[in-house]
Amino acid sequence: MGVFKIITVFAVIFVVTTPLPLRTKRTVTTLTDPLEDSIENLDQGRLANIEAYSASDNDNKRDLRNSETSSRNNLREGLLASRYEVKLTPNFADGTFAGVARISVILNSGVADPIKFHFVDLKVGTVRTITGTTSTEVTNVKVNDGVLEINTGAELSLYTFEIEYSGTLEGAGIGFYRGTYESETYVAMNLHPTNARRVFPCIDEPNVQTTISFTFAGVNTYTNVIANSKRLATQPTEGELQFEPLSGAPYLWGMMAHNLSPANLPASNVVLYTRPTRNSGDLQTSVAINNYFNFFNNFTAKPYDSIIANQQGGMHIMALPDVDRDWYALSTIAVWEPYIVIEVSAAARQKQIGFVKIAEAMSKQWFGYVLGPSNWRYQWVITGLGRYAAFEAARRLESNPADAARIDMDAAFVTDVIQESLLDDSYTNALPLEPDADLFNENAIRNNINGLQKTKAAAIMRMLSLVLSQNSEIDYVRNAAQTLFNTATLTDINSRNFYDTLSTTWNQATNLIGNLRDFVQPWVLNNNYPVIRIDLRQGSGVIVTQERFGFANRPQMNFMIPLSFTTSVNPDFNNIYPSQVMQTTATLTMDLTDDDWVIFNIQGQGYYRVNYETALWNRIISALEDETRRNQIHPINRAVLLDDALNLARSGRIEYSIALRIVLTMNLETEYVVWKAFMRNMNILRNHLQSLVDDNDNLDSNIYVRLIGRVTNAAETNLTFSPDPNLTEPAMRSLARGLIMETVCKANYQPCVAAAVDLFRDPNDANAINGNIPADIRPAVYCANIMSGGEEERNLLIAHLAKINNQYERVVILESLACSTDQDYIRSYLDQATIATSPYNSEEKTRIFKAVIESNYKNARVALNFLIQNTARTIEALGGPEKLEEVLYTLSRNFANGGMVTEYKNWVSSLYSNLESSRLIAERYRDFIDQDMQWNDAHLNNIYTWIDQNDAPSFMLSMMLLCISLMVALFNH
Ligand SMILES: *[C@@H]1O[C@H](CO)[C@@H](O)[C@H](O)[C@H]1NC(C)=O
Ligand SMILES: *[C@@H]1O[C@H](CO)[C@@H](O)[C@H](O)[C@H]1NC(C)=O
Ligand SMILES: *[C@@H]1O[C@H](CO)[C@@H](O)[C@H](O)[C@H]1NC(C)=O
């Protein structure tokens, strides 16, 4: 049925949006009931449309062809599985499960050919065909390369198969798995994106819709058993739980069987479950969920309780103690416990992360379950809209500027989404949002949907919204989403129907651009993004030119770039809507006299970087250096200036001296968003400089910390490293202090380390941890003590671990232990994280690896060597390739020298690497680190020299210290 519907929707969209006569509003009523049309008729109609379509627009034709092929399955021509009945029986004693799948099949072609299903990591038992009450065993059955092939020897076009099989209960949030916490277990099923094939034989593609019903045996001992659909009113068999059938693609099914307890009812029909021992009655999360629930119902105009017939109906949000993964199944939302159990006294940082994660998890019920991609190639539309909406929800929640506890979600979006994305998207082989062909291979799908896409898609949606809407009264992106929800529900989204719906909704109501597709496609189909350059013009005003940005030279191309700017003459950083869209270049008149600056890209909302001619950089820098004039520039733009300058220098477009002068102005900075940009960009300098000085006795081993000493003045005097624990202050200040201390303590900046050592122990008991360390600086304080201390400090912290009853705090401690500079300890820590009897749960293991890698480059090297020697064991411990790939990404960000790069490259290219399905992604990171080494070769010595010559204050200080020690020496004689 689903297939028919897709074709109908597609045909309608096609007809309506063809540039020829029919450019009218798309209405719901033009959709015919899919069941009334036979597939033959639709095919005919669609073919006629293809013929009628002018050959001039190759793009459109390409889209059309692709969606033509993807409306069938890629596994076997002519195979339709109309219905699945799946029964799963876990066997906890040996960690396996038994499965029986009854599948109704229609063959439209090749009736004599084998029938195929995706089938991975499962063992096939008996296969039977069922006709009426008789069943016949099929003996010619093979499993090849993830595909189950059934040869019946007959030539029928209708079958019902009954397939018995077995599988392993996975450990970490994928497929059908068993999770653990304390002495408890739970059972759950998460099939996104291609894990349905690990649970039952199926055609596991997002556009292949069917009807599925599930039965779970032996899980009725759990207090709560919830799936997407309702339970049958009367259960046919004792000890089994059967759920109503639902239509949809296999990957959208989920289930949870658990003994967590309902902690809260944030809204009617919305239940939040946590471990009974971890229910602090946190009102904050409950308020957030309630807000989000109403927000999404309104934003999508798709009420949650009427998504699909037979749906479970409630929204069940579970705080999972041990797993952090994407979930898209209806009614069952699993969120990692630290994102959701947020106590009143929690760190601002936990709130900042958690409130966004909860919004994203909830958004997937609509953007993901209701709207799905027609092929994983188009997932960017879903992810982009979903994250865009989630941030809008979080922004709305945190919109009261008078609330001291407010998290600035505008800053969070720019720094965590746009700027992160711009960094990852600077590499030559960064992936475009939309690959140029449909994706069917699992590794290629993960490669596409994880990583850059998660940030870039939302950044592009945001920019698009500002360009189209031009004021805050209306949001065409939101309106288009509503239209999609109410016309294309439960079918498949591709970029074509997104563009067409958005074009129709917007209907050229604003005039910055003429054609939506022309504007947006260059950003979607290519990697990288532009940098604009601002030059002063003879007379008055500026000339704006553009170039494609990348860390290496890239083939030139033009983007249509939304421009927004303000000048020191009349600074206005509040109007974030662009004033024009630049096609190739632009000339702007403005009155700039001697010292006047102009700043482009207001609040960093555009997905591009800005370069200025040197004279303009100098004016900006002199404003940044002056306390009063600095504050005239919006903090987000101060972050953008720093982020852009350091990346322009990294790519060789400006001198490092310009970027580093901006870095030195951090001496006046206390804002979180600016320090976040500092941390993101200075990390690579820290690692590479440290490695450089470690390998050269004649260089100053304190070079990086000298730079840190020049930039912390405001942070130290205004925020301070020893805040009064009883002081209530704005959350954003706590957040900033936590980040700054983490950054500068890790760099071994002594005033920070000393403050941390002072705070570490209980003032009344030197053998216990101080319980009054403010939550936001605990990561810095613990890390600094582990780093500067030894076994004693570690043991104190490990003893503390046993006392706390909070998963977020637990992870803070586990991550802090990774700061140790004792490499034997680090090795044994990684070993503990990967042994079969590891004391750490699945997600904790991943966090430990990442923390080790991020602590310093030497630990990163220990982790690299550990991974090389224990690849298979680590993949198993982390819970599969996806988690390994997260670790590899972090690793790729923390290489420091050619030696490490060589080790990594040898590993990745070795036939015996055991990287298995992660090789594709590991190779992409190899090219990233190669590019970083080219940067090292070209710039590192200059950077060293510049810092060495430009840290006068500490130079003066060391001269003074030298004088003092000379005098002391003299007096002592
Ligand atoms: C969303 O909320 C606004 C403002 O309260 C209201 O005007 C609008 O009708 C709502 N839309 C839907 C679809 O509920
Ligand atoms: C810190 O800076 C803020 C903003 O510039 C100012 O309002 C506040 O008084 C300063 N606090 C201290 C302790 O210097
Ligand atoms: C903070 O408040 C607690 C309890 O009111 C008190 O015991 C403690 O001394 C205070 N700490 C500081 C540094 O004022």
Coordinates of C-alpha atoms in Angstrom, one line a residue, residues 383-809:
T383 CA 17.7 15.9 10.0
G384 CA 17.8 19.6 8.9
L385 CA 14.2 20.3 9.6
G386 CA 14.2 18.3 12.8
R387 CA 17.2 20.0 14.4
Y388 CA 16.0 23.3 13.2
A389 CA 12.7 22.8 14.9
A390 CA 14.4 21.3 18.0
F391 CA 16.5 24.5 18.4
E392 CA 13.4 26.6 17.9
A393 CA 11.8 24.6 20.7
A394 CA 14.7 25.1 23.0
R395 CA 15.0 28.8 22.1
R396 CA 11.4 29.2 23.0
L397 CA 11.8 27.4 26.3
E398 CA 14.8 29.6 27.2
S399 CA 13.4 32.9 26.0
N400 CA 13.1 34.9 29.2
P401 CA 16.1 37.2 29.4
A402 CA 15.3 38.0 33.0
D403 CA 15.7 34.4 34.1
A404 CA 19.2 34.0 35.6
A405 CA 19.1 30.3 34.9
R406 CA 18.5 30.9 31.2
I407 CA 20.7 29.1 28.7
D408 CA 21.4 31.3 25.6
M409 CA 20.2 29.0 22.9
D410 CA 21.1 31.5 20.1
A411 CA 24.7 31.3 21.2
A412 CA 24.4 27.5 21.5
F413 CA 23.1 27.2 17.9
V414 CA 25.8 29.3 16.4
T415 CA 28.6 27.6 18.4
D416 CA 27.4 24.0 18.5
V417 CA 25.8 23.8 15.1
I418 CA 27.0 26.4 12.6
Q419 CA 30.6 26.8 13.7
E420 CA 31.2 23.1 14.3
S421 CA 29.8 22.5 10.9
L422 CA 32.0 25.1 9.2
L423 CA 35.1 23.5 10.7
D424 CA 34.3 19.9 9.6
D425 CA 33.2 21.2 6.2
S426 CA 36.6 22.9 5.5
Y427 CA 38.2 19.6 4.4
T428 CA 38.7 18.7 0.8
N429 CA 36.8 15.4 1.3
A430 CA 34.0 16.6 3.6
L431 CA 30.8 15.1 2.4
P432 CA 28.1 17.1 0.7
L433 CA 24.7 17.1 2.4
E434 CA 23.2 15.2 -0.5
P435 CA 25.3 12.5 -2.2
D436 CA 24.8 12.3 -5.9
A437 CA 23.4 8.8 -5.9
D438 CA 21.0 6.7 -3.8
L439 CA 22.6 4.9 -0.9
F440 CA 22.0 1.2 -0.2
N441 CA 25.3 0.1 1.5
E442 CA 25.1 0.2 5.3
N443 CA 28.6 1.7 5.7
A444 CA 27.9 4.4 3.1
I445 CA 24.6 5.2 4.9
R446 CA 26.3 5.7 8.3
N447 CA 29.0 7.7 6.5
N448 CA 26.3 10.0 5.2
I449 CA 23.9 10.4 8.1
N450 CA 26.4 10.7 10.9
G451 CA 28.8 13.5 11.4
L452 CA 28.7 16.7 9.3
Q453 CA 25.1 16.2 8.1
K454 CA 23.9 16.5 11.7
T455 CA 25.1 20.1 11.9
K456 CA 25.2 21.4 8.4
A457 CA 21.7 20.5 7.5
A458 CA 20.3 22.5 10.3
A459 CA 22.6 25.4 9.6
I460 CA 21.5 25.5 6.0
M461 CA 17.8 25.4 7.1
R462 CA 18.4 28.3 9.4
M463 CA 20.0 30.4 6.7
L464 CA 17.3 29.5 4.3
S465 CA 14.6 30.5 6.7
L466 CA 16.2 33.9 7.2
V467 CA 16.5 34.5 3.5
L468 CA 13.0 33.6 2.7
S469 CA 11.2 35.1 5.7
Q470 CA 13.0 38.4 6.1
N471 CA 11.3 39.1 9.4
S472 CA 10.2 37.2 12.5
E473 CA 6.5 37.4 11.7
I474 CA 6.6 34.4 9.4
D475 CA 8.8 31.3 8.9
Y476 CA 8.3 29.7 5.6
V477 CA 10.5 26.7 6.5
R478 CA 8.1 26.0 9.3
N479 CA 5.1 26.5 7.0
A480 CA 6.5 24.2 4.5
A481 CA 7.1 21.5 7.1
Q482 CA 3.5 21.8 8.1
T483 CA 2.4 21.3 4.5
L484 CA 4.6 18.3 4.2
F485 CA 3.1 16.8 7.4
N486 CA -0.4 17.2 6.2
T487 CA 0.1 16.1 2.6
A488 CA 2.9 13.6 2.6
T489 CA 2.4 12.0 5.9
L490 CA 4.1 8.7 6.5
T491 CA 5.6 8.7 3.1
D492 CA 8.9 9.6 1.8
I493 CA 10.7 12.9 1.5
N494 CA 13.4 13.8 -1.0
S495 CA 15.0 17.1 -1.7
R496 CA 12.7 17.6 -4.7
N497 CA 9.4 17.5 -2.8
F498 CA 11.0 19.6 -0.1
Y499 CA 12.1 22.3 -2.5
D500 CA 8.8 22.2 -4.3
T501 CA 6.7 22.4 -1.1
L502 CA 8.8 25.2 0.2
S503 CA 8.7 27.1 -3.1
T504 CA 4.9 26.8 -3.1
T505 CA 4.5 27.9 0.5
W506 CA 6.8 30.8 0.1
N507 CA 5.4 31.7 -3.3
Q508 CA 8.0 34.5 -3.8
A509 CA 6.5 36.5 -1.0
T510 CA 9.9 38.1 -0.4
N511 CA 12.3 39.2 -3.0
L512 CA 15.9 38.5 -2.0
I513 CA 16.0 35.5 -4.3
G514 CA 14.1 34.5 -7.5
N515 CA 14.2 30.8 -7.4
L516 CA 14.6 28.7 -4.3
R517 CA 16.3 25.8 -5.9
D518 CA 18.9 28.0 -7.5
F519 CA 19.7 29.4 -4.2
V520 CA 19.8 26.3 -2.1
Q521 CA 21.2 23.6 -4.3
P522 CA 24.8 24.8 -4.4
W523 CA 24.9 24.5 -0.6
V524 CA 23.4 21.1 -0.7
L525 CA 25.1 19.3 -3.6
N526 CA 28.6 20.5 -2.9
N527 CA 30.9 20.3 0.1
N528 CA 32.6 23.3 1.6
Y529 CA 31.1 26.8 1.6
P530 CA 32.2 30.3 0.6
V531 CA 34.3 32.9 2.2
I532 CA 33.5 36.5 1.3
R533 CA 36.2 39.2 1.2
I534 CA 35.5 42.8 2.1
D535 CA 37.7 45.5 0.5
L536 CA 37.5 49.2 1.0
R537 CA 36.5 51.0 -2.2
Q538 CA 38.0 54.2 -3.5
G539 CA 35.5 56.9 -2.4
S540 CA 33.2 55.3 0.0
G541 CA 31.9 51.8 0.7
V542 CA 33.2 48.3 0.2
I543 CA 33.5 45.7 -2.5
V544 CA 32.5 42.2 -1.6
T545 CA 33.9 39.2 -3.5
Q546 CA 33.7 35.5 -2.9
E547 CA 35.8 32.4 -3.1
R548 CA 35.1 28.8 -2.1
F549 CA 36.6 28.1 1.3
G550 CA 38.6 25.0 2.2
F551 CA 41.8 24.1 4.0
A552 CA 43.3 23.3 0.6
N553 CA 42.7 24.9 -2.8
R554 CA 39.3 24.1 -4.1
P555 CA 37.8 24.4 -7.6
Q556 CA 36.2 27.8 -7.8
M557 CA 32.4 28.0 -7.7
N558 CA 29.9 30.7 -6.8
F559 CA 27.3 30.5 -4.1
M560 CA 24.4 32.9 -3.6
I561 CA 25.3 34.5 -0.3
P562 CA 22.9 36.3 2.0
L563 CA 24.7 39.4 3.2
S564 CA 24.0 41.2 6.5
F565 CA 26.3 43.8 8.0
T566 CA 26.6 46.6 10.4
T567 CA 29.1 49.4 11.0
S568 CA 30.6 51.2 14.0
V569 CA 28.7 54.4 12.8
N570 CA 25.4 52.9 13.9
P571 CA 26.0 49.4 15.2
D572 CA 22.9 47.1 15.1
F573 CA 23.5 43.5 15.8
N574 CA 19.9 42.6 16.4
N575 CA 18.7 42.5 12.9
I576 CA 19.8 39.1 11.7
Y577 CA 17.9 39.1 8.5
P578 CA 20.0 39.5 5.4
S579 CA 19.6 42.7 3.4
Q580 CA 20.6 41.2 0.1
V581 CA 21.7 38.1 -1.6
M582 CA 25.0 38.3 -3.5
Q583 CA 25.3 36.4 -6.7
T584 CA 28.9 36.8 -7.6
T585 CA 30.2 40.1 -6.2
A586 CA 28.6 43.2 -4.6
T587 CA 29.4 46.9 -4.2
L588 CA 27.9 48.5 -1.1
T589 CA 28.0 52.2 -0.2
M590 CA 28.5 53.1 3.4
D591 CA 30.3 55.9 5.2
L592 CA 33.3 54.6 6.9
T593 CA 35.8 57.2 8.2
D594 CA 39.3 56.5 9.7
D595 CA 38.7 54.0 12.4
D596 CA 35.3 52.8 11.5
W597 CA 34.7 49.1 11.2
V598 CA 32.2 47.1 9.2
I599 CA 31.3 43.6 10.3
F600 CA 29.5 41.2 8.1
N601 CA 27.4 38.1 8.9
I602 CA 25.4 39.4 11.8
Q603 CA 25.3 36.9 14.7
G604 CA 27.0 34.4 12.4
Q605 CA 23.7 33.2 10.9
G606 CA 25.1 32.8 7.4
Y607 CA 26.9 29.6 6.5
Y608 CA 30.1 31.2 5.3
R609 CA 33.2 33.0 6.6
V610 CA 34.2 36.6 6.2
N611 CA 37.7 37.9 5.3
Y612 CA 38.6 41.6 5.4
E613 CA 41.4 43.5 3.8
T614 CA 44.2 44.2 6.3
A615 CA 43.2 47.8 6.9
L616 CA 39.7 46.6 8.0
W617 CA 41.1 43.8 10.1
N618 CA 43.3 46.4 11.9
R619 CA 40.2 48.6 12.6
I620 CA 38.3 45.6 14.0
I621 CA 41.3 44.5 16.1
S622 CA 41.7 48.0 17.6
A623 CA 38.0 47.9 18.5
L624 CA 38.4 44.5 20.0
E625 CA 41.4 45.6 22.0
D626 CA 39.4 48.4 23.7
E627 CA 37.2 47.4 26.5
T628 CA 34.4 49.8 25.7
R629 CA 34.5 49.5 22.0
R630 CA 34.8 45.7 22.2
N631 CA 31.4 45.5 23.9
Q632 CA 29.7 47.3 21.1
I633 CA 30.3 44.2 19.0
H634 CA 27.8 41.4 19.8
P635 CA 29.4 38.5 21.6
I636 CA 28.3 36.1 18.9
N637 CA 30.1 38.3 16.4
R638 CA 33.2 38.4 18.6
A639 CA 33.1 34.6 18.4
V640 CA 32.6 34.7 14.6
L641 CA 35.6 37.1 14.2
L642 CA 37.8 34.8 16.2
D643 CA 36.5 31.6 14.5
D644 CA 36.9 33.1 11.0
A645 CA 40.3 34.6 11.6
L646 CA 41.8 31.5 12.9
N647 CA 40.4 29.4 10.1
L648 CA 41.4 31.9 7.5
A649 CA 44.9 31.8 8.9
R650 CA 44.8 28.0 9.0
S651 CA 43.9 28.0 5.3
G652 CA 46.7 30.5 4.4
R653 CA 44.3 33.3 3.5
I654 CA 45.5 35.8 6.1
E655 CA 48.7 36.0 8.2
Y656 CA 48.6 34.2 11.5
S657 CA 49.7 37.5 13.1
I658 CA 46.2 38.9 12.4
A659 CA 44.4 35.9 13.9
L660 CA 46.7 35.7 16.9
R661 CA 46.3 39.4 17.7
I662 CA 42.5 38.7 17.9
V663 CA 43.3 35.7 20.1
L664 CA 45.2 38.1 22.5
T665 CA 42.1 40.3 22.8
M666 CA 40.5 37.3 24.7
N667 CA 42.2 39.0 27.6
L668 CA 39.0 41.1 27.9
E669 CA 36.6 38.2 27.3
T670 CA 34.3 36.5 29.7
E671 CA 31.5 35.3 27.3
Y672 CA 30.9 31.6 26.8
V673 CA 30.3 31.8 23.1
V674 CA 33.6 33.5 22.4
W675 CA 35.6 31.1 24.6
K676 CA 33.9 28.2 22.9
A677 CA 35.3 29.4 19.6
F678 CA 38.7 29.8 21.2
M679 CA 38.6 26.2 22.5
R680 CA 37.4 24.8 19.2
N681 CA 40.2 26.4 17.2
M682 CA 43.1 26.5 19.7
N683 CA 43.0 22.7 20.4
I684 CA 44.9 21.9 17.2
L685 CA 47.5 24.6 18.2
R686 CA 47.8 23.2 21.7
N687 CA 48.5 19.6 20.5
H688 CA 50.9 20.4 17.7
L689 CA 52.8 23.0 19.6
Q690 CA 53.2 20.7 22.6
S691 CA 54.5 17.9 20.4
L692 CA 56.9 20.4 18.6
V693 CA 58.4 21.6 21.9
D694 CA 58.6 18.1 23.3
D695 CA 60.7 17.0 20.4
N696 CA 63.0 20.0 20.4
D697 CA 65.1 20.6 23.5
N698 CA 66.0 24.1 22.3
L699 CA 62.4 25.3 22.1
D700 CA 60.4 26.6 25.1
S701 CA 58.3 23.8 26.5
N702 CA 55.9 26.4 27.9
I703 CA 55.1 28.1 24.7
Y704 CA 51.4 27.4 24.7
V705 CA 50.8 28.1 28.3
R706 CA 52.6 31.5 27.8
L707 CA 49.9 32.3 25.3
I708 CA 47.2 31.2 27.7
G709 CA 48.7 33.5 30.3
R710 CA 48.1 36.4 28.0
V711 CA 44.4 35.8 27.5
T712 CA 42.9 34.9 30.9
N713 CA 42.9 38.3 32.6
A714 CA 39.2 39.0 32.5
A715 CA 38.3 35.4 33.1
E716 CA 40.5 35.4 36.2
T717 CA 39.5 38.7 37.6
N718 CA 35.9 38.9 36.6
L719 CA 34.7 35.2 36.6
T720 CA 37.5 34.0 39.0
F721 CA 38.7 30.4 39.3
S722 CA 37.4 30.1 42.9
P723 CA 33.8 31.1 42.8
D724 CA 31.8 31.3 46.0
P725 CA 29.8 28.1 46.0
N726 CA 26.9 29.9 47.6
L727 CA 26.7 32.7 45.0
T728 CA 23.8 32.6 42.6
E729 CA 24.9 33.9 39.2
P730 CA 23.6 33.8 35.7
A731 CA 23.9 30.3 34.2
M732 CA 25.9 31.6 31.3
R733 CA 28.6 32.8 33.6
S734 CA 28.9 29.4 35.3
L735 CA 29.0 27.8 31.8
A736 CA 31.7 30.2 30.7
R737 CA 33.9 29.6 33.8
G738 CA 33.6 25.9 33.5
L739 CA 34.7 26.0 29.9
I740 CA 37.5 28.4 30.4
M741 CA 38.9 26.5 33.4
E742 CA 38.7 23.2 31.5
T743 CA 40.6 24.8 28.6
V744 CA 43.3 26.5 30.6
C745 CA 43.8 23.9 33.3
K746 CA 44.3 21.3 30.7
A747 CA 46.9 23.6 29.2
N748 CA 48.6 23.4 32.6
Y749 CA 48.1 27.1 33.3
Q750 CA 49.3 27.3 36.9
P751 CA 46.8 29.8 38.5
C752 CA 44.0 27.5 37.3
V753 CA 45.7 24.3 38.4
A754 CA 46.4 25.9 41.8
A755 CA 42.8 27.0 42.3
A756 CA 41.7 23.5 41.4
V757 CA 44.1 21.8 43.8
D758 CA 42.8 24.2 46.6
L759 CA 39.2 23.2 45.8
F760 CA 39.7 19.4 45.4
R761 CA 39.6 18.0 49.0
D762 CA 37.0 18.4 51.7
P763 CA 38.3 21.2 54.0
N764 CA 37.5 19.0 57.0
D765 CA 38.7 15.7 55.6
A766 CA 41.7 15.4 53.4
N767 CA 40.7 11.9 52.5
A768 CA 37.5 12.9 50.8
I769 CA 36.5 15.0 47.8
N770 CA 35.1 18.5 48.6
G771 CA 31.3 18.2 48.1
N772 CA 30.9 21.9 47.6
I773 CA 32.7 22.3 44.3
P774 CA 30.3 24.2 42.0
A775 CA 28.9 21.8 39.5
D776 CA 30.2 23.6 36.4
I777 CA 33.8 23.6 37.4
R778 CA 33.9 20.0 38.7
P779 CA 35.3 18.7 35.3
A780 CA 38.1 21.2 35.4
V781 CA 38.9 20.7 39.1
Y782 CA 38.9 16.9 38.9
C783 CA 40.9 16.9 35.7
A784 CA 43.5 19.3 37.0
N785 CA 44.0 17.2 40.1
I786 CA 44.3 14.0 38.3
M787 CA 46.7 15.6 35.8
S788 CA 48.9 17.2 38.4
G789 CA 48.5 14.5 41.0
G790 CA 49.1 10.7 41.0
E791 CA 47.6 7.6 42.4
E792 CA 46.4 9.2 45.6
E793 CA 44.2 11.7 43.7
R794 CA 42.9 9.0 41.4
N795 CA 41.9 6.8 44.4
L796 CA 40.1 9.7 46.1
L797 CA 38.1 10.2 42.9
I798 CA 37.4 6.6 42.4
A799 CA 36.2 6.3 46.0
H800 CA 34.0 9.3 45.3
L801 CA 32.5 7.6 42.3
A802 CA 31.1 4.9 44.6
K803 CA 29.2 7.5 46.6
I804 CA 27.4 9.5 43.9
N805 CA 24.1 8.6 42.5
N806 CA 23.9 10.6 39.3
Q807 CA 24.9 9.4 35.9
Y808 CA 26.1 12.8 34.7
E809 CA 28.4 13.2 37.6

